[in-house]
Amino acid sequence: MNSVDYQSITTTQALPEFSTHSMFDPTALQPSASPIDAFIADTNELNLLYLRYADPALGNMPRSLSSIVLLGYMSAVESFLRAVVRRMVLIDDVAAKKAEPLTLQFGAALHHARELMPEALLEGHSFAGRTGVEEVFKTVLGITGLSGEVKRALDRYSRICEIRHCCVHRFGRLGSRNAIKLGLGDHSTLLEHPFMPTVDDLQLIADVLRTFVKTLNNFLFATALDRTVLKGGFTAPSTSFVWEWAWRTDKRRFNAYYQIFASKADSPPSANAREAYDSFVSGSGPGGTRWT
C-alpha cells in the first residue's frame, strides 16, 4: 500500500499559538531623543551585526545577514522621517494646518497619546522611494521646493530603495523592474542573481543613508525656520507668532524647532541652541542676508 499522499508533499505541523502582545516591550516610553539621534543610535547598533566580518578570520558575511542589515538601515531611515513629521505637526503652524484635513483612523484617535497622534496620519504611507518622501513633505509639511543637495541625496536613496525591494520581495534576488530602475545596461546579466555585498559595500550604503538623513535634517530645520520669516516684515502670515529677534523672548519658540533637529550624538554634535539662534538671526532676521 502506497503511504505517499500527494497533497502532503511537504511535512507540516499544527500551527503554533503565539501572542503578539508579549513580543513588544511594555515598559513606559522615556523622553525621546531627537529623530536624528535616534537614527544614529539605531544604525550604530546595526553596525555591530556585520562590521566584525571585516576580520578575514571570520570568513565571508552570510548573504542573508547583508539583506537583514540593509532592511534595518532602511527601517531606521523611515523611523527618522516619521518622527520628524510627527513632531513638526505638533509645533509648526504650517504643518499643523496641512495636517488638519487629513484622515485619522478612529483607533488611533481613541488610543494614541496626543504627542504620538500625528504619526498615525502616516500609517498607510510608504517611504520606500523618492515619490513617497516628496509626497509627505508636500501634503503634511507643506514643503515643495527641494534644494539641489536634497534632490541629489534623494536620487541615491532611490537606488538603495530598489535593493530594498529585492530584499523584501525576492530574498535579495534582482528583479527585472528593479534592474530597469538601476540601469538595465549594467544589470541585465544579473537578473535573479542575489544581493551579495561586501562589508565595504554595506559601509558605503550606510554612509549614503546617513548622509541622506542628515541632509534632510538640515534642510527641514532651515526650511521650517525660514518660512516663519517674511521678507520686509519678518513675520510670515501663516504663523501665529512674531519673532522679536531677542533670545530672551524667542528662545521658547526657537527651542521647539531646535530640539527636533539638533544632535548630541553626531560627531561633532550640533551647535548649542543659542549659537544656532544667533545664526538664524544673522541670516533671516533684521539685516540678514538670506532674505535680501
PDB file of C-alpha atoms in Angstrom:
ATOM      1  CA  MET A   1       0.000   0.000   0.000  1.00  0.00           C
ATOM      2  CA  ASN A   2       1.475   3.347  -1.038  1.00  0.00           C
ATOM      3  CA  SER A   3       1.719   5.639   2.032  1.00  0.00           C
ATOM      4  CA  VAL A   4       2.583   8.722  -0.007  1.00  0.00           C
ATOM      5  CA  ASP A   5      -0.071  11.443  -0.154  1.00  0.00           C
ATOM      6  CA  TYR A   6       0.491  13.921  -2.974  1.00  0.00           C
ATOM      7  CA  GLN A   7      -1.453  16.506  -1.004  1.00  0.00           C
ATOM      8  CA  SER A   8       1.257  16.445   1.655  1.00  0.00           C
ATOM      9  CA  ILE A   9       4.336  16.802  -0.487  1.00  0.00           C
ATOM     10  CA  THR A  10       5.968  18.532   2.490  1.00  0.00           C
ATOM     11  CA  THR A  11       5.554  17.622   6.140  1.00  0.00           C
ATOM     12  CA  THR A  12       3.727  20.128   8.307  1.00  0.00           C
ATOM     13  CA  GLN A  13       2.898  20.505  11.973  1.00  0.00           C
ATOM     14  CA  ALA A  14      -0.045  22.115  13.700  1.00  0.00           C
ATOM     15  CA  LEU A  15       0.119  25.906  13.590  1.00  0.00           C
ATOM     16  CA  PRO A  16       1.504  27.073  16.933  1.00  0.00           C
ATOM     17  CA  GLU A  17      -0.367  29.608  19.030  1.00  0.00           C
ATOM     18  CA  PHE A  18       1.501  32.812  19.828  1.00  0.00           C
ATOM     19  CA  SER A  19       0.922  36.167  21.461  1.00  0.00           C
ATOM     20  CA  THR A  20       1.998  39.288  19.600  1.00  0.00           C
ATOM     21  CA  HIS A  21       1.340  41.345  22.737  1.00  0.00           C
ATOM     22  CA  SER A  22       4.188  39.643  24.577  1.00  0.00           C
ATOM     23  CA  MET A  23       6.633  40.431  21.769  1.00  0.00           C
ATOM     24  CA  PHE A  24       6.724  44.164  22.492  1.00  0.00           C
ATOM     25  CA  ASP A  25       8.413  45.933  25.379  1.00  0.00           C
ATOM     26  CA  PRO A  26       5.635  47.139  27.715  1.00  0.00           C
ATOM     27  CA  THR A  27       7.794  49.498  29.782  1.00  0.00           C
ATOM     28  CA  ALA A  28       6.875  53.157  29.769  1.00  0.00           C
ATOM     29  CA  LEU A  29       8.287  55.278  26.967  1.00  0.00           C
ATOM     30  CA  GLN A  30      11.152  57.525  28.005  1.00  0.00           C
ATOM     31  CA  PRO A  31      11.548  61.089  26.738  1.00  0.00           C
ATOM     32  CA  SER A  32      12.754  60.614  23.199  1.00  0.00           C
ATOM     33  CA  ALA A  33      15.976  61.856  21.679  1.00  0.00           C
ATOM     34  CA  SER A  34      15.822  63.942  18.549  1.00  0.00           C
ATOM     35  CA  PRO A  35      14.949  61.905  15.439  1.00  0.00           C
ATOM     36  CA  ILE A  36      18.485  62.301  14.097  1.00  0.00           C
ATOM     37  CA  ASP A  37      19.997  60.982  17.333  1.00  0.00           C
ATOM     38  CA  ALA A  38      17.584  58.043  17.347  1.00  0.00           C
ATOM     39  CA  PHE A  39      18.672  57.280  13.777  1.00  0.00           C
ATOM     40  CA  ILE A  40      22.350  57.406  14.747  1.00  0.00           C
ATOM     41  CA  ALA A  41      21.754  55.087  17.707  1.00  0.00           C
ATOM     42  CA  ASP A  42      19.743  52.621  15.611  1.00  0.00           C
ATOM     43  CA  THR A  43      22.326  52.441  12.832  1.00  0.00           C
ATOM     44  CA  ASN A  44      25.244  52.186  15.257  1.00  0.00           C
ATOM     45  CA  GLU A  45      23.513  49.123  16.698  1.00  0.00           C
ATOM     46  CA  LEU A  46      23.151  47.648  13.211  1.00  0.00           C
ATOM     47  CA  ASN A  47      26.836  48.171  12.562  1.00  0.00           C
ATOM     48  CA  LEU A  48      27.630  45.690  15.330  1.00  0.00           C
ATOM     49  CA  LEU A  49      25.908  42.941  13.341  1.00  0.00           C
ATOM     50  CA  TYR A  50      28.219  42.960  10.370  1.00  0.00           C
ATOM     51  CA  LEU A  51      31.373  45.022  10.883  1.00  0.00           C
ATOM     52  CA  ARG A  52      33.029  42.094  12.660  1.00  0.00           C
ATOM     53  CA  TYR A  53      33.132  40.360   9.278  1.00  0.00           C
ATOM     54  CA  ALA A  54      35.797  42.865   8.269  1.00  0.00           C
ATOM     55  CA  ASP A  55      38.065  40.375  10.042  1.00  0.00           C
ATOM     56  CA  PRO A  56      39.038  37.794   7.348  1.00  0.00           C
ATOM     57  CA  ALA A  57      39.380  35.138  10.031  1.00  0.00           C
ATOM     58  CA  LEU A  58      35.589  35.080  10.406  1.00  0.00           C
ATOM     59  CA  GLY A  59      35.018  34.165   6.747  1.00  0.00           C
ATOM     60  CA  ASN A  60      32.506  35.703   4.404  1.00  0.00           C
ATOM     61  CA  MET A  61      29.469  37.544   5.700  1.00  0.00           C
ATOM     62  CA  PRO A  62      26.310  35.410   5.343  1.00  0.00           C
ATOM     63  CA  ARG A  63      24.187  36.555   2.414  1.00  0.00           C
ATOM     64  CA  SER A  64      21.017  36.661   4.490  1.00  0.00           C
ATOM     65  CA  LEU A  65      22.714  38.899   7.061  1.00  0.00           C
ATOM     66  CA  SER A  66      23.527  41.520   4.441  1.00  0.00           C
ATOM     67  CA  SER A  67      19.848  41.738   3.474  1.00  0.00           C
ATOM     68  CA  ILE A  68      18.799  41.973   7.116  1.00  0.00           C
ATOM     69  CA  VAL A  69      21.275  44.796   7.751  1.00  0.00           C
ATOM     70  CA  LEU A  70      20.105  46.710   4.673  1.00  0.00           C
ATOM     71  CA  LEU A  71      16.470  46.389   5.753  1.00  0.00           C
ATOM     72  CA  GLY A  72      17.459  47.587   9.203  1.00  0.00           C
ATOM     73  CA  TYR A  73      19.086  50.693   7.772  1.00  0.00           C
ATOM     74  CA  MET A  74      16.039  51.435   5.644  1.00  0.00           C
ATOM     75  CA  SER A  75      13.788  50.967   8.667  1.00  0.00           C
ATOM     76  CA  ALA A  76      15.925  53.439  10.615  1.00  0.00           C
ATOM     77  CA  VAL A  77      15.524  55.985   7.806  1.00  0.00           C
ATOM     78  CA  GLU A  78      11.757  55.532   7.791  1.00  0.00           C
ATOM     79  CA  SER A  79      11.585  55.831  11.574  1.00  0.00           C
ATOM     80  CA  PHE A  80      13.533  59.105  11.343  1.00  0.00           C
ATOM     81  CA  LEU A  81      11.141  60.510   8.743  1.00  0.00           C
ATOM     82  CA  ARG A  82       8.036  59.539  10.694  1.00  0.00           C
ATOM     83  CA  ALA A  83       9.393  61.051  13.906  1.00  0.00           C
ATOM     84  CA  VAL A  84      10.294  64.327  12.191  1.00  0.00           C
ATOM     85  CA  VAL A  85       6.853  64.627  10.600  1.00  0.00           C
ATOM     86  CA  ARG A  86       5.077  63.786  13.860  1.00  0.00           C
ATOM     87  CA  ARG A  87       6.993  66.348  15.878  1.00  0.00           C
ATOM     88  CA  MET A  88       6.746  69.032  13.195  1.00  0.00           C
ATOM     89  CA  VAL A  89       2.954  68.755  13.114  1.00  0.00           C
ATOM     90  CA  LEU A  90       2.865  69.394  16.859  1.00  0.00           C
ATOM     91  CA  ILE A  91       4.886  72.636  16.844  1.00  0.00           C
ATOM     92  CA  ASP A  92       4.847  74.107  13.321  1.00  0.00           C
ATOM     93  CA  ASP A  93       1.831  76.184  12.223  1.00  0.00           C
ATOM     94  CA  VAL A  94       2.156  75.356   8.528  1.00  0.00           C
ATOM     95  CA  ALA A  95       2.465  71.605   9.136  1.00  0.00           C
ATOM     96  CA  ALA A  96      -0.440  71.668  11.593  1.00  0.00           C
ATOM     97  CA  LYS A  97      -2.700  73.395   9.069  1.00  0.00           C
ATOM     98  CA  LYS A  98      -1.699  70.936   6.336  1.00  0.00           C
ATOM     99  CA  ALA A  99      -2.485  68.030   8.649  1.00  0.00           C
ATOM    100  CA  GLU A 100      -5.892  69.314   9.771  1.00  0.00           C
ATOM    101  CA  PRO A 101      -7.942  67.898   6.848  1.00  0.00           C
ATOM    102  CA  LEU A 102      -6.094  64.566   6.708  1.00  0.00           C
ATOM    103  CA  THR A 103      -7.904  61.397   7.762  1.00  0.00           C
ATOM    104  CA  LEU A 104      -7.034  59.791  11.081  1.00  0.00           C
ATOM    105  CA  GLN A 105      -8.076  56.234  11.915  1.00  0.00           C
ATOM    106  CA  PHE A 106     -10.607  56.040  14.746  1.00  0.00           C
ATOM    107  CA  GLY A 107      -8.469  53.558  16.680  1.00  0.00           C
ATOM    108  CA  ALA A 108      -5.523  55.940  16.602  1.00  0.00           C
ATOM    109  CA  ALA A 109      -7.676  58.842  17.768  1.00  0.00           C
ATOM    110  CA  LEU A 110      -9.072  56.701  20.574  1.00  0.00           C
ATOM    111  CA  HIS A 111      -5.840  55.240  21.929  1.00  0.00           C
ATOM    112  CA  HIS A 112      -2.866  57.379  20.853  1.00  0.00           C
ATOM    113  CA  ALA A 113      -1.413  59.921  23.227  1.00  0.00           C
ATOM    114  CA  ARG A 114      -1.680  63.409  21.772  1.00  0.00           C
ATOM    115  CA  GLU A 115       2.058  63.683  21.088  1.00  0.00           C
ATOM    116  CA  LEU A 116       2.015  60.436  19.092  1.00  0.00           C
ATOM    117  CA  MET A 117      -1.226  61.001  17.190  1.00  0.00           C
ATOM    118  CA  PRO A 118       0.258  62.783  14.142  1.00  0.00           C
ATOM    119  CA  GLU A 119       2.314  59.699  13.317  1.00  0.00           C
ATOM    120  CA  ALA A 120      -0.931  57.800  12.738  1.00  0.00           C
ATOM    121  CA  LEU A 121      -1.504  60.040   9.720  1.00  0.00           C
ATOM    122  CA  LEU A 122       1.326  58.138   8.032  1.00  0.00           C
ATOM    123  CA  GLU A 123       0.156  54.594   8.806  1.00  0.00           C
ATOM    124  CA  GLY A 124      -0.683  53.815   5.183  1.00  0.00           C
ATOM    125  CA  HIS A 125       2.205  55.716   3.709  1.00  0.00           C
ATOM    126  CA  SER A 126       5.416  54.252   2.322  1.00  0.00           C
ATOM    127  CA  PHE A 127       8.779  55.985   2.372  1.00  0.00           C
ATOM    128  CA  ALA A 128      10.364  53.257   0.240  1.00  0.00           C
ATOM    129  CA  GLY A 129      11.129  55.581  -2.656  1.00  0.00           C
ATOM    130  CA  ARG A 130      11.621  59.182  -3.673  1.00  0.00           C
ATOM    131  CA  THR A 131       7.950  59.774  -4.509  1.00  0.00           C
ATOM    132  CA  GLY A 132       6.795  58.756  -1.041  1.00  0.00           C
ATOM    133  CA  VAL A 133       9.218  61.126   0.690  1.00  0.00           C
ATOM    134  CA  GLU A 134       8.321  64.067  -1.552  1.00  0.00           C
ATOM    135  CA  GLU A 135       4.585  63.404  -1.137  1.00  0.00           C
ATOM    136  CA  VAL A 136       4.748  63.562   2.667  1.00  0.00           C
ATOM    137  CA  PHE A 137       6.855  66.716   2.555  1.00  0.00           C
ATOM    138  CA  LYS A 138       4.200  68.285   0.326  1.00  0.00           C
ATOM    139  CA  THR A 139       0.937  67.057   1.880  1.00  0.00           C
ATOM    140  CA  VAL A 140       1.869  67.080   5.571  1.00  0.00           C
ATOM    141  CA  LEU A 141       4.754  69.527   5.982  1.00  0.00           C
ATOM    142  CA  GLY A 142       3.825  71.924   3.187  1.00  0.00           C
ATOM    143  CA  ILE A 143       7.312  71.767   1.666  1.00  0.00           C
ATOM    144  CA  THR A 144       7.635  71.530  -2.122  1.00  0.00           C
ATOM    145  CA  GLY A 145      10.791  73.352  -3.181  1.00  0.00           C
ATOM    146  CA  LEU A 146      13.687  70.962  -2.626  1.00  0.00           C
ATOM    147  CA  SER A 147      17.293  72.088  -2.785  1.00  0.00           C
ATOM    148  CA  GLY A 148      19.698  70.610  -5.321  1.00  0.00           C
ATOM    149  CA  GLU A 149      21.544  68.878  -2.487  1.00  0.00           C
ATOM    150  CA  VAL A 150      18.341  67.217  -1.281  1.00  0.00           C
ATOM    151  CA  LYS A 151      17.459  66.129  -4.826  1.00  0.00           C
ATOM    152  CA  ARG A 152      20.868  64.519  -5.290  1.00  0.00           C
ATOM    153  CA  ALA A 153      20.538  62.738  -1.943  1.00  0.00           C
ATOM    154  CA  LEU A 154      17.065  61.504  -2.937  1.00  0.00           C
ATOM    155  CA  ASP A 155      18.477  60.085  -6.179  1.00  0.00           C
ATOM    156  CA  ARG A 156      20.967  57.968  -4.260  1.00  0.00           C
ATOM    157  CA  TYR A 157      18.329  56.987  -1.710  1.00  0.00           C
ATOM    158  CA  SER A 158      16.052  55.815  -4.539  1.00  0.00           C
ATOM    159  CA  ARG A 159      18.747  53.459  -5.822  1.00  0.00           C
ATOM    160  CA  ILE A 160      19.098  51.861  -2.407  1.00  0.00           C
ATOM    161  CA  CYS A 161      15.305  51.558  -2.248  1.00  0.00           C
ATOM    162  CA  GLU A 162      15.456  49.321  -5.325  1.00  0.00           C
ATOM    163  CA  ILE A 163      17.831  46.975  -3.498  1.00  0.00           C
ATOM    164  CA  ARG A 164      15.487  47.124  -0.526  1.00  0.00           C
ATOM    165  CA  HIS A 165      12.623  45.932  -2.760  1.00  0.00           C
ATOM    166  CA  CYS A 166      14.721  42.953  -3.826  1.00  0.00           C
ATOM    167  CA  CYS A 167      15.439  42.039  -0.203  1.00  0.00           C
ATOM    168  CA  VAL A 168      11.799  42.364   0.882  1.00  0.00           C
ATOM    169  CA  HIS A 169      10.088  40.671  -2.041  1.00  0.00           C
ATOM    170  CA  ARG A 170      12.666  38.349  -3.593  1.00  0.00           C
ATOM    171  CA  PHE A 171      15.046  37.350  -0.773  1.00  0.00           C
ATOM    172  CA  GLY A 172      17.647  39.635  -2.277  1.00  0.00           C
ATOM    173  CA  ARG A 173      17.380  38.479  -5.884  1.00  0.00           C
ATOM    174  CA  LEU A 174      17.396  41.168  -8.560  1.00  0.00           C
ATOM    175  CA  GLY A 175      14.072  41.509 -10.377  1.00  0.00           C
ATOM    176  CA  SER A 176      13.625  42.935 -13.850  1.00  0.00           C
ATOM    177  CA  ARG A 177      11.742  46.009 -12.658  1.00  0.00           C
ATOM    178  CA  ASN A 178      14.475  46.799 -10.164  1.00  0.00           C
ATOM    179  CA  ALA A 179      17.143  46.214 -12.796  1.00  0.00           C
ATOM    180  CA  ILE A 180      15.442  48.667 -15.145  1.00  0.00           C
ATOM    181  CA  LYS A 181      15.403  51.381 -12.490  1.00  0.00           C
ATOM    182  CA  LEU A 182      19.004  50.711 -11.519  1.00  0.00           C
ATOM    183  CA  GLY A 183      20.109  50.716 -15.146  1.00  0.00           C
ATOM    184  CA  LEU A 184      19.415  47.732 -17.366  1.00  0.00           C
ATOM    185  CA  GLY A 185      22.621  48.176 -19.300  1.00  0.00           C
ATOM    186  CA  ASP A 186      24.698  47.386 -16.209  1.00  0.00           C
ATOM    187  CA  HIS A 187      22.295  44.964 -14.535  1.00  0.00           C
ATOM    188  CA  SER A 188      20.747  42.857 -17.324  1.00  0.00           C
ATOM    189  CA  THR A 189      23.162  39.978 -16.757  1.00  0.00           C
ATOM    190  CA  LEU A 190      22.390  39.982 -13.018  1.00  0.00           C
ATOM    191  CA  LEU A 191      18.653  39.194 -13.186  1.00  0.00           C
ATOM    192  CA  GLU A 192      17.679  36.713 -10.458  1.00  0.00           C
ATOM    193  CA  HIS A 193      21.181  36.914  -9.015  1.00  0.00           C
ATOM    194  CA  PRO A 194      21.349  37.501  -5.242  1.00  0.00           C
ATOM    195  CA  PHE A 195      22.396  40.635  -3.373  1.00  0.00           C
ATOM    196  CA  MET A 196      25.864  39.794  -2.010  1.00  0.00           C
ATOM    197  CA  PRO A 197      27.583  42.961  -0.811  1.00  0.00           C
ATOM    198  CA  THR A 198      30.959  43.046   0.872  1.00  0.00           C
ATOM    199  CA  VAL A 199      31.451  44.674   4.235  1.00  0.00           C
ATOM    200  CA  ASP A 200      32.810  47.705   2.381  1.00  0.00           C
ATOM    201  CA  ASP A 201      29.683  47.793   0.205  1.00  0.00           C
ATOM    202  CA  LEU A 202      27.418  47.829   3.260  1.00  0.00           C
ATOM    203  CA  GLN A 203      29.518  50.554   4.843  1.00  0.00           C
ATOM    204  CA  LEU A 204      29.126  52.604   1.663  1.00  0.00           C
ATOM    205  CA  ILE A 205      25.349  52.114   1.744  1.00  0.00           C
ATOM    206  CA  ALA A 206      25.347  53.098   5.428  1.00  0.00           C
ATOM    207  CA  ASP A 207      27.322  56.259   4.613  1.00  0.00           C
ATOM    208  CA  VAL A 208      24.906  57.177   1.803  1.00  0.00           C
ATOM    209  CA  LEU A 209      21.879  56.724   4.060  1.00  0.00           C
ATOM    210  CA  ARG A 210      23.422  58.622   6.950  1.00  0.00           C
ATOM    211  CA  THR A 211      24.333  61.492   4.627  1.00  0.00           C
ATOM    212  CA  PHE A 212      20.817  61.357   3.163  1.00  0.00           C
ATOM    213  CA  VAL A 213      19.196  61.614   6.594  1.00  0.00           C
ATOM    214  CA  LYS A 214      21.499  64.392   7.781  1.00  0.00           C
ATOM    215  CA  THR A 215      20.919  66.319   4.541  1.00  0.00           C
ATOM    216  CA  LEU A 216      17.147  66.107   5.065  1.00  0.00           C
ATOM    217  CA  ASN A 217      17.571  67.034   8.713  1.00  0.00           C
ATOM    218  CA  ASN A 218      19.495  70.210   7.842  1.00  0.00           C
ATOM    219  CA  PHE A 219      17.138  71.140   5.016  1.00  0.00           C
ATOM    220  CA  LEU A 220      13.961  70.668   7.047  1.00  0.00           C
ATOM    221  CA  PHE A 221      15.292  72.650  10.008  1.00  0.00           C
ATOM    222  CA  ALA A 222      16.354  75.588   7.841  1.00  0.00           C
ATOM    223  CA  THR A 223      13.184  75.499   5.728  1.00  0.00           C
ATOM    224  CA  ALA A 224      10.867  75.326   8.734  1.00  0.00           C
ATOM    225  CA  LEU A 225      12.567  78.325  10.317  1.00  0.00           C
ATOM    226  CA  ASP A 226      12.958  80.375   7.156  1.00  0.00           C
ATOM    227  CA  ARG A 227       9.295  80.179   6.251  1.00  0.00           C
ATOM    228  CA  THR A 228       8.380  81.808   9.560  1.00  0.00           C
ATOM    229  CA  VAL A 229      10.038  84.940   8.211  1.00  0.00           C
ATOM    230  CA  LEU A 230       8.607  87.184   5.503  1.00  0.00           C
ATOM    231  CA  LYS A 231      10.928  89.467   3.580  1.00  0.00           C
ATOM    232  CA  GLY A 232      10.400  93.063   4.628  1.00  0.00           C
ATOM    233  CA  GLY A 233       8.132  92.394   7.577  1.00  0.00           C
ATOM    234  CA  PHE A 234       9.919  89.494   9.228  1.00  0.00           C
ATOM    235  CA  THR A 235       6.613  87.819  10.059  1.00  0.00           C
ATOM    236  CA  ALA A 236       5.096  85.144   7.830  1.00  0.00           C
ATOM    237  CA  PRO A 237       1.269  85.381   7.544  1.00  0.00           C
ATOM    238  CA  SER A 238       0.951  81.607   8.060  1.00  0.00           C
ATOM    239  CA  THR A 239       2.366  81.686  11.593  1.00  0.00           C
ATOM    240  CA  SER A 240       0.700  82.594  14.861  1.00  0.00           C
ATOM    241  CA  PHE A 241       3.742  84.234  16.418  1.00  0.00           C
ATOM    242  CA  VAL A 242       6.134  87.067  15.715  1.00  0.00           C
ATOM    243  CA  TRP A 243       9.877  86.816  16.158  1.00  0.00           C
ATOM    244  CA  GLU A 244      11.141  89.507  18.493  1.00  0.00           C
ATOM    245  CA  TRP A 245      14.736  88.848  17.401  1.00  0.00           C
ATOM    246  CA  ALA A 246      15.848  88.694  21.032  1.00  0.00           C
ATOM    247  CA  TRP A 247      16.949  85.430  22.634  1.00  0.00           C
ATOM    248  CA  ARG A 248      15.088  86.124  25.879  1.00  0.00           C
ATOM    249  CA  THR A 249      11.704  86.282  24.160  1.00  0.00           C
ATOM    250  CA  ASP A 250      12.360  83.978  21.189  1.00  0.00           C
ATOM    251  CA  LYS A 251      14.132  81.068  22.878  1.00  0.00           C
ATOM    252  CA  ARG A 252      10.996  79.058  23.724  1.00  0.00           C
ATOM    253  CA  ARG A 253       9.745  79.098  20.138  1.00  0.00           C
ATOM    254  CA  PHE A 254      13.207  78.545  18.677  1.00  0.00           C
ATOM    255  CA  ASN A 255      13.940  75.651  21.029  1.00  0.00           C
ATOM    256  CA  ALA A 256      10.766  73.884  19.871  1.00  0.00           C
ATOM    257  CA  TYR A 257      12.376  73.565  16.429  1.00  0.00           C
ATOM    258  CA  TYR A 258      15.927  73.102  17.675  1.00  0.00           C
ATOM    259  CA  GLN A 259      15.023  70.097  19.837  1.00  0.00           C
ATOM    260  CA  ILE A 260      13.600  68.250  16.830  1.00  0.00           C
ATOM    261  CA  PHE A 261      16.672  68.619  14.648  1.00  0.00           C
ATOM    262  CA  ALA A 262      19.730  69.120  16.862  1.00  0.00           C
ATOM    263  CA  SER A 263      22.074  66.217  17.514  1.00  0.00           C
ATOM    264  CA  LYS A 264      24.057  65.336  20.613  1.00  0.00           C
ATOM    265  CA  ALA A 265      25.278  62.038  19.160  1.00  0.00           C
ATOM    266  CA  ASP A 266      26.766  63.328  15.918  1.00  0.00           C
ATOM    267  CA  SER A 267      30.484  63.939  15.636  1.00  0.00           C
ATOM    268  CA  PRO A 268      30.805  66.826  16.134  1.00  0.00           C
ATOM    269  CA  PRO A 269      27.479  67.487  17.888  1.00  0.00           C
ATOM    270  CA  SER A 270      25.217  70.337  16.842  1.00  0.00           C
ATOM    271  CA  ALA A 271      25.946  73.869  17.948  1.00  0.00           C
ATOM    272  CA  ASN A 272      24.045  74.833  21.081  1.00  0.00           C
ATOM    273  CA  ALA A 273      20.630  76.455  20.791  1.00  0.00           C
ATOM    274  CA  ARG A 274      21.849  79.993  21.392  1.00  0.00           C
ATOM    275  CA  GLU A 275      24.553  79.708  18.725  1.00  0.00           C
ATOM    276  CA  ALA A 276      22.050  78.280  16.250  1.00  0.00           C
ATOM    277  CA  TYR A 277      19.603  81.072  17.083  1.00  0.00           C
ATOM    278  CA  ASP A 278      22.257  83.746  16.538  1.00  0.00           C
ATOM    279  CA  SER A 279      22.990  82.220  13.130  1.00  0.00           C
ATOM    280  CA  PHE A 280      19.267  82.297  12.296  1.00  0.00           C
ATOM    281  CA  VAL A 281      19.034  85.957  13.284  1.00  0.00           C
ATOM    282  CA  SER A 282      22.060  86.915  11.210  1.00  0.00           C
ATOM    283  CA  GLY A 283      20.730  85.018   8.185  1.00  0.00           C
ATOM    284  CA  SER A 284      16.986  85.589   8.298  1.00  0.00           C
ATOM    285  CA  GLY A 285      16.377  88.316  10.858  1.00  0.00           C
ATOM    286  CA  PRO A 286      16.810  92.068  10.612  1.00  0.00           C
ATOM    287  CA  GLY A 287      19.808  92.835   8.472  1.00  0.00           C
ATOM    288  CA  GLY A 288      20.155  89.204   7.472  1.00  0.00           C
ATOM    289  CA  THR A 289      21.341  88.248   4.018  1.00  0.00           C
ATOM    290  CA  ARG A 290      19.011  85.327   3.317  1.00  0.00           C
ATOM    291  CA  TRP A 291      16.003  87.487   2.522  1.00  0.00           C
ATOM    292  CA  THR A 292      17.642  90.422   0.742  1.00  0.00           C
TER     293      THR A 292
END
